[in-house]
PDB file of C-alpha atoms in Angstrom:
ATOM      1  CA  MET V   1      62.395 155.435 120.627  1.00 46.00           C
ATOM      2  CA  SER V   2      65.145 154.198 122.784  1.00 44.00           C
ATOM      3  CA  SER V   3      62.673 150.724 122.845  1.00 44.00           C
ATOM      4  CA  SER V   4      63.356 150.305 118.923  1.00 44.00           C
ATOM      5  CA  THR V   5      66.759 151.017 119.998  1.00 43.00           C
ATOM      6  CA  SER V   6      67.709 149.523 122.598  1.00 44.00           C
ATOM      7  CA  THR V   7      65.960 146.121 120.893  1.00 43.00           C
ATOM      8  CA  THR V   8      67.796 147.032 117.288  1.00 43.00           C
ATOM      9  CA  GLY V   9      70.950 147.135 120.040  1.00 45.00           C
ATOM     10  CA  GLY V  10      69.933 143.621 121.892  1.00 44.00           C
ATOM     11  CA  THR V  11      69.585 142.161 118.012  1.00 43.00           C
ATOM     12  CA  VAL V  12      72.860 143.498 116.498  1.00 40.00           C
ATOM     13  CA  SER V  13      74.440 142.107 119.542  1.00 42.00           C
ATOM     14  CA  SER V  14      73.254 138.233 119.616  1.00 42.00           C
ATOM     15  CA  THR V  15      73.865 138.202 116.185  1.00 41.00           C
ATOM     16  CA  ALA V  16      77.360 139.334 116.556  1.00 40.00           C
ATOM     17  CA  ARG V  17      77.686 136.770 119.652  1.00 39.00           C
ATOM     18  CA  HIS V  18      76.257 134.176 117.480  1.00 40.00           C
ATOM     19  CA  LYS V  19      78.541 134.071 115.001  1.00 36.00           C
ATOM     20  CA  THR V  20      81.058 134.191 117.095  1.00 35.00           C
ATOM     21  CA  ARG V  21      79.945 130.845 117.774  1.00 34.00           C
ATOM     22  CA  LEU V  22      80.241 129.279 114.468  1.00 34.00           C
ATOM     23  CA  ALA V  23      84.360 131.312 113.888  1.00 34.00           C
ATOM     24  CA  VAL V  24      86.196 128.500 112.826  1.00 32.00           C
ATOM     25  CA  PRO V  25      89.453 129.013 115.516  1.00 33.00           C
ATOM     26  CA  SER V  26      92.491 130.979 114.684  1.00 33.00           C
ATOM     27  CA  GLY V  27      95.399 128.976 112.821  1.00 35.00           C
ATOM     28  CA  THR V  28      92.700 125.911 111.632  1.00 36.00           C
ATOM     29  CA  ASP V  29      92.364 124.586 108.289  1.00 37.00           C
ATOM     30  CA  SER V  30      89.502 124.829 107.031  1.00 34.00           C
ATOM     31  CA  SER V  31      89.317 122.186 105.454  1.00 34.00           C
ATOM     32  CA  SER V  32      89.051 120.336 108.418  1.00 34.00           C
ATOM     33  CA  ARG V  33      85.726 120.931 109.369  1.00 35.00           C
ATOM     34  CA  SER V  34      85.242 118.327 106.657  1.00 34.00           C
ATOM     35  CA  THR V  35      86.409 115.546 108.614  1.00 34.00           C
ATOM     36  CA  TYR V  36      83.142 114.069 109.884  1.00 31.00           C
ATOM     37  CA  GLY V  37      80.757 114.697 106.624  1.00 33.00           C
ATOM     38  CA  SER V  38      77.764 112.517 105.900  1.00 33.00           C
ATOM     39  CA  GLY V  39      79.405 109.921 104.686  1.00 34.00           C
ATOM     40  CA  SER V  40      79.343 110.504 100.999  1.00 34.00           C
ATOM     41  CA  GLY V  41      82.601 110.218  98.781  1.00 36.00           C
ATOM     42  CA  GLY V  42      82.421 113.851  97.926  1.00 35.00           C
ATOM     43  CA  GLY V  43      82.828 114.918 102.006  1.00 34.00           C
ATOM     44  CA  ALA V  44      85.991 111.754 102.288  1.00 34.00           C
ATOM     45  CA  LEU V  45      87.279 113.273  99.138  1.00 32.00           C
ATOM     46  CA  SER V  46      86.842 116.516 100.718  1.00 33.00           C
ATOM     47  CA  SER V  47      89.407 115.510 104.268  1.00 37.00           C
ATOM     48  CA  LEU V  48      92.062 114.051 102.144  1.00 38.00           C
ATOM     49  CA  GLY V  49      92.103 117.073  99.699  1.00 39.00           C
ATOM     50  CA  THR V  50      95.434 118.932 102.009  1.00 52.00           C
ATOM     51  CA  VAL V  51      97.473 115.976 101.644  1.00 61.00           C
ATOM     52  CA  MET V  52     100.315 117.276 100.049  1.00 63.00           C
ATOM     53  CA  SER V  53     101.875 114.502  97.534  1.00 67.00           C
ATOM     54  CA  PRO V  54     105.106 112.927  96.954  1.00 63.00           C
ATOM     55  CA  ALA V  55     105.406 115.250  93.913  1.00 70.00           C
ATOM     56  CA  GLN V  56     105.333 118.244  96.054  1.00 71.00           C
ATOM     57  CA  TYR V  57     107.059 117.235  99.065  1.00 68.00           C
ATOM     58  CA  LEU V  58     110.269 115.888  96.548  1.00 69.00           C
ATOM     59  CA  ALA V  59     110.108 120.113  94.933  1.00 71.00           C
ATOM     60  CA  ARG V  60     109.929 121.694  99.009  1.00 73.00           C
ATOM     61  CA  LEU V  61     112.886 118.943  99.592  1.00 74.00           C
ATOM     62  CA  VAL V  62     115.224 121.764  97.329  1.00 70.00           C
ATOM     63  CA  ASP V  63     114.061 124.197  99.666  1.00 72.00           C
ATOM     64  CA  VAL V  64     116.399 124.510 101.950  1.00 75.00           C
ATOM     65  CA  GLN V  65     116.008 127.704 103.735  1.00 77.00           C
ATOM     66  CA  GLN V  66     111.778 127.050 104.408  1.00 79.00           C
ATOM     67  CA  MET V  67     113.154 123.933 106.055  1.00 89.00           C
ATOM     68  CA  ASP V  68     112.973 123.792 110.485  1.00 91.00           C
ATOM     69  CA  VAL V  69     115.787 122.361 110.640  1.00 93.00           C
ATOM     70  CA  GLN V  70     116.434 122.288 114.275  1.00 95.00           C
ATOM     71  CA  SER V  71     112.818 120.895 114.988  1.00 94.00           C
ATOM     72  CA  ALA V  72     114.195 117.863 113.126  1.00 96.00           C
ATOM     73  CA  LEU V  73     117.485 117.595 115.260  1.00 97.00           C
ATOM     74  CA  ASP V  74     115.423 117.819 117.997  1.00 96.00           C
ATOM     75  CA  GLN V  75     113.228 115.157 117.069  1.00 97.00           C
ATOM     76  CA  MET V  76     115.982 112.769 115.657  1.00 97.00           C
ATOM     77  CA  ARG V  77     116.981 113.372 119.506  1.00 97.00           C
ATOM     78  CA  THR V  78     114.078 112.469 120.723  1.00 97.00           C
ATOM     79  CA  LEU V  79     113.655 108.691 118.663  1.00 97.00           C
ATOM     80  CA  CYS V  80     116.986 108.126 120.868  1.00 96.00           C
ATOM     81  CA  THR V  81     115.461 108.444 123.683  1.00 95.00           C
ATOM     82  CA  LEU V  82     113.073 105.947 125.862  1.00 94.00           C
ATOM     83  CA  SER V  83     110.106 108.173 124.714  1.00 95.00           C
ATOM     84  CA  PRO V  84     109.956 107.751 120.989  1.00 96.00           C
ATOM     85  CA  GLN V  85     106.204 107.425 121.308  1.00 95.00           C
ATOM     86  CA  ARG V  86     106.865 111.852 121.930  1.00 95.00           C
ATOM     87  CA  VAL V  87     107.433 113.177 118.422  1.00 95.00           C
ATOM     88  CA  TYR V  88     103.986 111.105 117.219  1.00 95.00           C
ATOM     89  CA  LYS V  89     102.882 114.241 118.771  1.00 92.00           C
ATOM     90  CA  THR V  90     103.190 116.352 116.661  1.00 90.00           C
ATOM     91  CA  SER V  91     101.381 114.074 113.953  1.00 90.00           C
ATOM     92  CA  TYR V  92      98.656 115.079 115.645  1.00 89.00           C
ATOM     93  CA  TYR V  93      98.659 118.693 116.244  1.00 90.00           C
ATOM     94  CA  ARG V  94      99.113 118.516 113.396  1.00 90.00           C
ATOM     95  CA  LYS V  95      95.810 116.700 111.811  1.00 90.00           C
ATOM     96  CA  GLN V  96      94.450 118.976 113.240  1.00 90.00           C
ATOM     97  CA  THR V  97      95.299 122.502 112.599  1.00 91.00           C
ATOM     98  CA  LYS V  98      96.139 121.139 108.831  1.00 88.00           C
ATOM     99  CA  ASN V  99      93.531 118.467 108.791  1.00 89.00           C
ATOM    100  CA  HIS V 100      96.563 115.697 107.676  1.00 88.00           C
ATOM    101  CA  TRP V 101      99.232 113.691 109.853  1.00 94.00           C
ATOM    102  CA  ALA V 102     102.303 113.776 107.611  1.00 92.00           C
ATOM    103  CA  ARG V 103     105.367 115.843 107.951  1.00 91.00           C
ATOM    104  CA  ASP V 104     104.935 119.200 104.725  1.00 87.00           C
ATOM    105  CA  ASP V 105     108.610 119.880 105.954  1.00 89.00           C
ATOM    106  CA  PRO V 106     111.520 117.727 104.622  1.00 91.00           C
ATOM    107  CA  ALA V 107     114.287 118.591 106.691  1.00 94.00           C
ATOM    108  CA  PHE V 108     114.165 115.048 108.520  1.00 96.00           C
ATOM    109  CA  CYS V 109     114.875 113.463 105.638  1.00 94.00           C
ATOM    110  CA  PHE V 110     116.994 116.182 103.912  1.00 94.00           C
ATOM    111  CA  LEU V 111     118.838 115.306 107.557  1.00 96.00           C
ATOM    112  CA  GLN V 112     119.527 111.877 106.527  1.00 97.00           C
ATOM    113  CA  MET V 113     120.299 112.061 103.326  1.00 96.00           C
ATOM    114  CA  VAL V 114     123.105 114.124 104.525  1.00 96.00           C
ATOM    115  CA  PHE V 115     123.695 112.216 107.442  1.00 98.00           C
ATOM    116  CA  LEU V 116     124.142 108.564 105.170  1.00 97.00           C
ATOM    117  CA  ALA V 117     126.053 111.152 102.939  1.00 96.00           C
ATOM    118  CA  LEU V 118     128.959 111.451 105.904  1.00 97.00           C
ATOM    119  CA  ALA V 119     128.737 108.140 106.879  1.00 97.00           C
ATOM    120  CA  SER V 120     129.318 107.177 103.127  1.00 95.00           C
ATOM    121  CA  ILE V 121     132.443 108.658 103.177  1.00 95.00           C
ATOM    122  CA  ALA V 122     133.267 107.914 106.923  1.00 96.00           C
ATOM    123  CA  TYR V 123     133.207 104.220 105.689  1.00 96.00           C
ATOM    124  CA  CYS V 124     135.160 104.809 102.000  1.00 94.00           C
ATOM    125  CA  VAL V 125     137.976 105.725 104.409  1.00 94.00           C
ATOM    126  CA  ALA V 126     137.956 103.676 107.642  1.00 94.00           C
ATOM    127  CA  PHE V 127     138.327 100.372 105.328  1.00 92.00           C
ATOM    128  CA  ARG V 128     140.488 101.249 102.661  1.00 86.00           C
ATOM    129  CA  GLU V 129     139.369 102.060  98.935  1.00 77.00           C
ATOM    130  CA  ASP V 130     141.430 102.542  95.986  1.00 79.00           C
ATOM    131  CA  SER V 131     139.248 105.558  94.308  1.00 85.00           C
ATOM    132  CA  LEU V 132     137.860 106.983  97.869  1.00 87.00           C
ATOM    133  CA  VAL V 133     135.720 109.675  95.428  1.00 91.00           C
ATOM    134  CA  SER V 134     134.061 105.545  92.995  1.00 91.00           C
ATOM    135  CA  SER V 135     133.546 104.160  96.811  1.00 91.00           C
ATOM    136  CA  THR V 136     132.091 106.947  98.317  1.00 92.00           C
ATOM    137  CA  ILE V 137     129.390 107.510  95.381  1.00 94.00           C
ATOM    138  CA  GLY V 138     128.887 104.011  94.920  1.00 93.00           C
ATOM    139  CA  PHE V 139     128.411 103.413  98.939  1.00 95.00           C
ATOM    140  CA  ALA V 140     126.586 106.512  99.192  1.00 95.00           C
ATOM    141  CA  ILE V 141     124.017 105.429  96.255  1.00 95.00           C
ATOM    142  CA  LYS V 142     123.085 101.939  98.303  1.00 95.00           C
ATOM    143  CA  SER V 143     122.691 103.242 101.184  1.00 96.00           C
ATOM    144  CA  ILE V 144     120.742 106.719  99.900  1.00 96.00           C
ATOM    145  CA  LEU V 145     118.613 105.277  97.130  1.00 96.00           C
ATOM    146  CA  ILE V 146     118.106 101.705  98.037  1.00 96.00           C
ATOM    147  CA  ASN V 147     118.522 101.325 102.262  1.00 96.00           C
ATOM    148  CA  TRP V 148     116.578 104.102 103.107  1.00 97.00           C
ATOM    149  CA  PHE V 149     114.982 105.738 100.541  1.00 96.00           C
ATOM    150  CA  GLY V 150     114.062 102.307  98.032  1.00 97.00           C
ATOM    151  CA  LEU V 151     113.236 100.258 101.298  1.00 97.00           C
ATOM    152  CA  GLY V 152     111.376 102.837 103.278  1.00 97.00           C
ATOM    153  CA  ILE V 153     108.620 103.071  99.339  1.00 97.00           C
ATOM    154  CA  LEU V 154     108.861  99.644  99.857  1.00 98.00           C
ATOM    155  CA  ILE V 155     107.969  99.157 103.524  1.00 98.00           C
ATOM    156  CA  ALA V 156     105.575 102.103 103.706  1.00 97.00           C
ATOM    157  CA  SER V 157     103.357 101.208 101.388  1.00 97.00           C
ATOM    158  CA  ILE V 158     103.830  97.735 102.623  1.00 98.00           C
ATOM    159  CA  GLY V 159     102.297  98.679 106.282  1.00 97.00           C
ATOM    160  CA  ARG V 160     100.164 101.969 104.631  1.00 97.00           C
ATOM    161  CA  GLU V 161      98.429  98.488 102.333  1.00 97.00           C
ATOM    162  CA  PHE V 162      98.015  96.465 105.370  1.00 97.00           C
ATOM    163  CA  ALA V 163      96.768  98.759 107.711  1.00 97.00           C
ATOM    164  CA  ASN V 164      94.212  99.941 105.425  1.00 96.00           C
ATOM    165  CA  ARG V 165      93.041  96.743 104.468  1.00 94.00           C
ATOM    166  CA  HIS V 166      93.239  94.853 108.093  1.00 94.00           C
ATOM    167  CA  LEU V 167      93.281  97.278 110.868  1.00 95.00           C
ATOM    168  CA  THR V 168      91.174  99.912 110.107  1.00 92.00           C
ATOM    169  CA  VAL V 169      87.961 100.297 112.969  1.00 86.00           C
ATOM    170  CA  HIS V 170      84.756 100.147 110.810  1.00 72.00           C
ATOM    171  CA  GLN V 171      83.161 103.877 111.584  1.00 64.00           C
ATOM    172  CA  SER V 172      79.324 104.155 111.542  1.00 55.00           C
ATOM    173  CA  SER V 173      78.061 106.054 108.323  1.00 56.00           C
ATOM    174  CA  SER V 174      77.626 108.985 109.540  1.00 53.00           C
ATOM    175  CA  HIS V 175      82.001 109.293 110.076  1.00 62.00           C
ATOM    176  CA  VAL V 176      84.282 109.555 106.879  1.00 68.00           C
ATOM    177  CA  ARG V 177      86.521 106.856 106.197  1.00 74.00           C
ATOM    178  CA  GLN V 178      89.616 107.124 107.161  1.00 85.00           C
ATOM    179  CA  GLY V 179      92.858 105.778 105.798  1.00 91.00           C
ATOM    180  CA  VAL V 180      96.752 106.230 105.990  1.00 95.00           C
ATOM    181  CA  GLU V 181      98.164 108.497 104.010  1.00 94.00           C
ATOM    182  CA  TRP V 182     101.627 107.379 102.390  1.00 94.00           C
ATOM    183  CA  LEU V 183     103.211 109.812 102.839  1.00 93.00           C
ATOM    184  CA  TYR V 184     102.523 109.588 106.852  1.00 96.00           C
ATOM    185  CA  ALA V 185     103.922 106.520 106.057  1.00 97.00           C
ATOM    186  CA  PHE V 186     107.118 107.068 105.038  1.00 96.00           C
ATOM    187  CA  ASP V 187     107.381 109.490 107.806  1.00 96.00           C
ATOM    188  CA  ILE V 188     107.065 106.478 109.772  1.00 98.00           C
ATOM    189  CA  HIS V 189     109.840 104.627 107.969  1.00 98.00           C
ATOM    190  CA  CYS V 190     112.355 107.835 108.115  1.00 97.00           C
ATOM    191  CA  ASN V 191     111.643 107.903 112.155  1.00 98.00           C
ATOM    192  CA  ALA V 192     112.627 104.177 112.662  1.00 98.00           C
ATOM    193  CA  PHE V 193     114.936 104.093 110.649  1.00 98.00           C
ATOM    194  CA  PHE V 194     116.920 107.087 112.140  1.00 98.00           C
ATOM    195  CA  PRO V 195     117.909 104.994 115.565  1.00 98.00           C
ATOM    196  CA  LEU V 196     119.094 102.234 113.120  1.00 98.00           C
ATOM    197  CA  PHE V 197     121.553 105.025 111.217  1.00 98.00           C
ATOM    198  CA  VAL V 198     122.816 105.529 114.718  1.00 98.00           C
ATOM    199  CA  ALA V 199     123.989 101.825 115.532  1.00 98.00           C
ATOM    200  CA  LEU V 200     124.998 101.047 112.370  1.00 97.00           C
ATOM    201  CA  TYR V 201     126.458 104.152 110.807  1.00 97.00           C
ATOM    202  CA  GLY V 202     127.546 105.639 113.977  1.00 97.00           C
ATOM    203  CA  LEU V 203     128.118 103.276 116.640  1.00 97.00           C
ATOM    204  CA  GLN V 204     129.004 100.383 114.655  1.00 97.00           C
ATOM    205  CA  PHE V 205     132.211 102.390 112.935  1.00 97.00           C
ATOM    206  CA  PHE V 206     133.401 103.140 116.309  1.00 97.00           C
ATOM    207  CA  LEU V 207     133.064  99.174 117.403  1.00 97.00           C
ATOM    208  CA  LEU V 208     134.805  98.149 114.088  1.00 96.00           C
ATOM    209  CA  PRO V 209     138.002  96.407 115.172  1.00 96.00           C
ATOM    210  CA  ILE V 210     136.543  94.271 117.903  1.00 97.00           C
ATOM    211  CA  VAL V 211     132.721  93.658 115.532  1.00 97.00           C
ATOM    212  CA  LEU V 212     134.763  92.532 112.669  1.00 96.00           C
ATOM    213  CA  GLY V 213     136.812  90.612 114.119  1.00 94.00           C
ATOM    214  CA  LYS V 214     136.340  85.899 114.986  1.00 91.00           C
ATOM    215  CA  SER V 215     136.109  85.573 118.235  1.00 92.00           C
ATOM    216  CA  LEU V 216     132.770  84.533 119.941  1.00 93.00           C
ATOM    217  CA  LEU V 217     132.272  87.747 121.330  1.00 95.00           C
ATOM    218  CA  SER V 218     132.705  89.931 118.257  1.00 96.00           C
ATOM    219  CA  LEU V 219     130.025  87.829 117.428  1.00 95.00           C
ATOM    220  CA  ILE V 220     127.913  88.391 119.829  1.00 96.00           C
ATOM    221  CA  LEU V 221     128.657  92.113 120.299  1.00 97.00           C
ATOM    222  CA  ALA V 222     127.650  92.332 115.424  1.00 97.00           C
ATOM    223  CA  ASN V 223     124.670  90.657 116.369  1.00 97.00           C
ATOM    224  CA  THR V 224     123.278  92.387 119.227  1.00 97.00           C
ATOM    225  CA  LEU V 225     123.789  95.101 117.485  1.00 98.00           C
ATOM    226  CA  TYR V 226     122.379  94.954 114.801  1.00 98.00           C
ATOM    227  CA  ALA V 227     119.213  92.896 116.455  1.00 98.00           C
ATOM    228  CA  ALA V 228     118.798  95.982 118.397  1.00 98.00           C
ATOM    229  CA  ALA V 229     118.953  98.155 115.691  1.00 98.00           C
ATOM    230  CA  PHE V 230     116.293  96.133 113.671  1.00 98.00           C
ATOM    231  CA  SER V 231     114.128  95.173 117.133  1.00 98.00           C
ATOM    232  CA  TRP V 232     114.128  99.294 117.892  1.00 97.00           C
ATOM    233  CA  TYR V 233     113.392  99.776 113.395  1.00 98.00           C
ATOM    234  CA  PHE V 234     109.609  97.627 114.648  1.00 98.00           C
ATOM    235  CA  TYR V 235     108.937  99.262 117.805  1.00 98.00           C
ATOM    236  CA  ILE V 236     108.878 102.894 116.092  1.00 98.00           C
ATOM    237  CA  THR V 237     106.596 101.262 112.946  1.00 98.00           C
ATOM    238  CA  HIS V 238     104.564  99.997 115.675  1.00 98.00           C
ATOM    239  CA  LEU V 239     104.417 102.493 117.374  1.00 97.00           C
ATOM    240  CA  GLY V 240     103.859 104.992 114.453  1.00 97.00           C
ATOM    241  CA  TYR V 241     100.761 103.230 113.109  1.00 97.00           C
ATOM    242  CA  ARG V 242      99.563 103.280 117.471  1.00 96.00           C
ATOM    243  CA  ALA V 243      98.915 106.638 116.979  1.00 95.00           C
ATOM    244  CA  LEU V 244      96.441 107.367 114.381  1.00 95.00           C
ATOM    245  CA  PRO V 245      93.272 106.696 116.711  1.00 93.00           C
ATOM    246  CA  PHE V 246      91.287 105.313 113.458  1.00 93.00           C
ATOM    247  CA  LEU V 247      93.646 101.706 113.944  1.00 95.00           C
ATOM    248  CA  SER V 248      93.304  98.599 116.059  1.00 94.00           C
ATOM    249  CA  SER V 249      95.255  95.665 116.676  1.00 95.00           C
ATOM    250  CA  THR V 250      98.859  97.794 115.479  1.00 96.00           C
ATOM    251  CA  GLU V 251     100.679  94.887 117.604  1.00 96.00           C
ATOM    252  CA  VAL V 252     101.088  93.000 114.616  1.00 97.00           C
ATOM    253  CA  PHE V 253     103.976  95.099 113.361  1.00 98.00           C
ATOM    254  CA  LEU V 254     105.676  94.241 116.734  1.00 98.00           C
ATOM    255  CA  PHE V 255     106.246  90.301 114.997  1.00 97.00           C
ATOM    256  CA  PRO V 256     109.261  90.811 113.236  1.00 97.00           C
ATOM    257  CA  ILE V 257     110.993  91.469 116.780  1.00 98.00           C
ATOM    258  CA  ALA V 258     110.457  87.487 117.487  1.00 98.00           C
ATOM    259  CA  GLY V 259     111.976  86.551 113.998  1.00 97.00           C
ATOM    260  CA  ILE V 260     115.107  88.559 114.952  1.00 98.00           C
ATOM    261  CA  MET V 261     115.110  87.083 118.050  1.00 97.00           C
ATOM    262  CA  ILE V 262     115.368  83.523 116.900  1.00 96.00           C
ATOM    263  CA  VAL V 263     117.851  84.054 114.140  1.00 95.00           C
ATOM    264  CA  TYR V 264     120.001  85.828 117.492  1.00 96.00           C
ATOM    265  CA  LEU V 265     119.741  83.136 119.293  1.00 95.00           C
ATOM    266  CA  ILE V 266     120.254  80.956 116.783  1.00 93.00           C
ATOM    267  CA  ASN V 267     123.954  82.056 115.815  1.00 92.00           C
ATOM    268  CA  LEU V 268     124.762  82.493 119.094  1.00 92.00           C
ATOM    269  CA  VAL V 269     124.232  78.403 119.119  1.00 92.00           C
ATOM    270  CA  GLY V 270     125.456  77.479 116.571  1.00 90.00           C
ATOM    271  CA  TYR V 271     128.258  79.337 117.210  1.00 89.00           C
ATOM    272  CA  PRO V 272     130.333  76.685 119.161  1.00 88.00           C
ATOM    273  CA  PHE V 273     129.561  74.555 115.858  1.00 87.00           C
ATOM    274  CA  GLY V 274     130.358  76.848 112.994  1.00 82.00           C
ATOM    275  CA  PHE V 275     126.857  77.506 112.533  1.00 83.00           C
ATOM    276  CA  GLY V 276     127.223  81.414 113.828  1.00 87.00           C
ATOM    277  CA  TRP V 277     126.906  84.571 111.109  1.00 93.00           C
ATOM    278  CA  ASN V 278     128.699  87.393 112.095  1.00 95.00           C
ATOM    279  CA  ALA V 279     125.860  90.508 111.369  1.00 96.00           C
ATOM    280  CA  SER V 280     128.958  92.998 110.727  1.00 97.00           C
ATOM    281  CA  ARG V 281     131.561  90.763 108.643  1.00 96.00           C
ATOM    282  CA  ILE V 282     128.905  89.888 106.471  1.00 95.00           C
ATOM    283  CA  MET V 283     128.375  93.806 105.959  1.00 95.00           C
ATOM    284  CA  ALA V 284     131.908  94.453 105.378  1.00 95.00           C
ATOM    285  CA  HIS V 285     132.023  91.599 102.794  1.00 94.00           C
ATOM    286  CA  PHE V 286     128.429  92.563 101.346  1.00 93.00           C
ATOM    287  CA  TYR V 287     129.131  96.153 100.134  1.00 93.00           C
ATOM    288  CA  PHE V 288     133.427  95.931 100.735  1.00 90.00           C
ATOM    289  CA  ASP V 289     134.636  92.971  99.244  1.00 82.00           C
TER     290      ASP V 289
END
């Protein structure tokens, strides 16, 4: 009798241990188990099922109380350091726990829109626009809807399409085909845009009396500011795509920096011959003349 009981108890204990080994770790989305499957089309669709759609993302954008503003501010601060790649570690952790790379918290985008709106007011006051309200609204529309959102959609779409077509590593048939999420590509743009915002909306604001001059010093300072800002933009863009393990040769996103340097040198060398363009003066003429 005792032998039977012992055998039964051992069987139950063995079964319990077996079930424990098969359990999905807490905090991990169950859909992440389909990341690697048989390679069929159904498996691929399953692995992409947790990706938030742009419409869902925009819907969350109006729910301010659910945003983690402090985390977004910490990421913005990190992007302005010499180690901006640390921001993309959170994307890796998100992939492990939620099975998608893109942010599901729109706090980062919300703060960028707020900062752009505040910068629009500051610039319109600095340039002493006649109608402060209408000029601020106009400049904010250009800054938010065109410079940040419109160009962001275009750049994210081009970058995602190029990466999926030409940079994806071909894996064996036993692996599910992976691709760059559109929202993640837009996240990359948002990350890259913030240091550019700090340089061209923040730092430039305090240097306006200098960079709007016609001297060689003004040209060098203004063009250096713009060259550094756009170079940092493409560098952080490169880091964002490099963080994806299924992409290769992401150095192509650094190529525009070479073009920026060429234009910078042409303006510097051409200044004595009346050929130099001051980027800050061009900005002022485009937005406020």
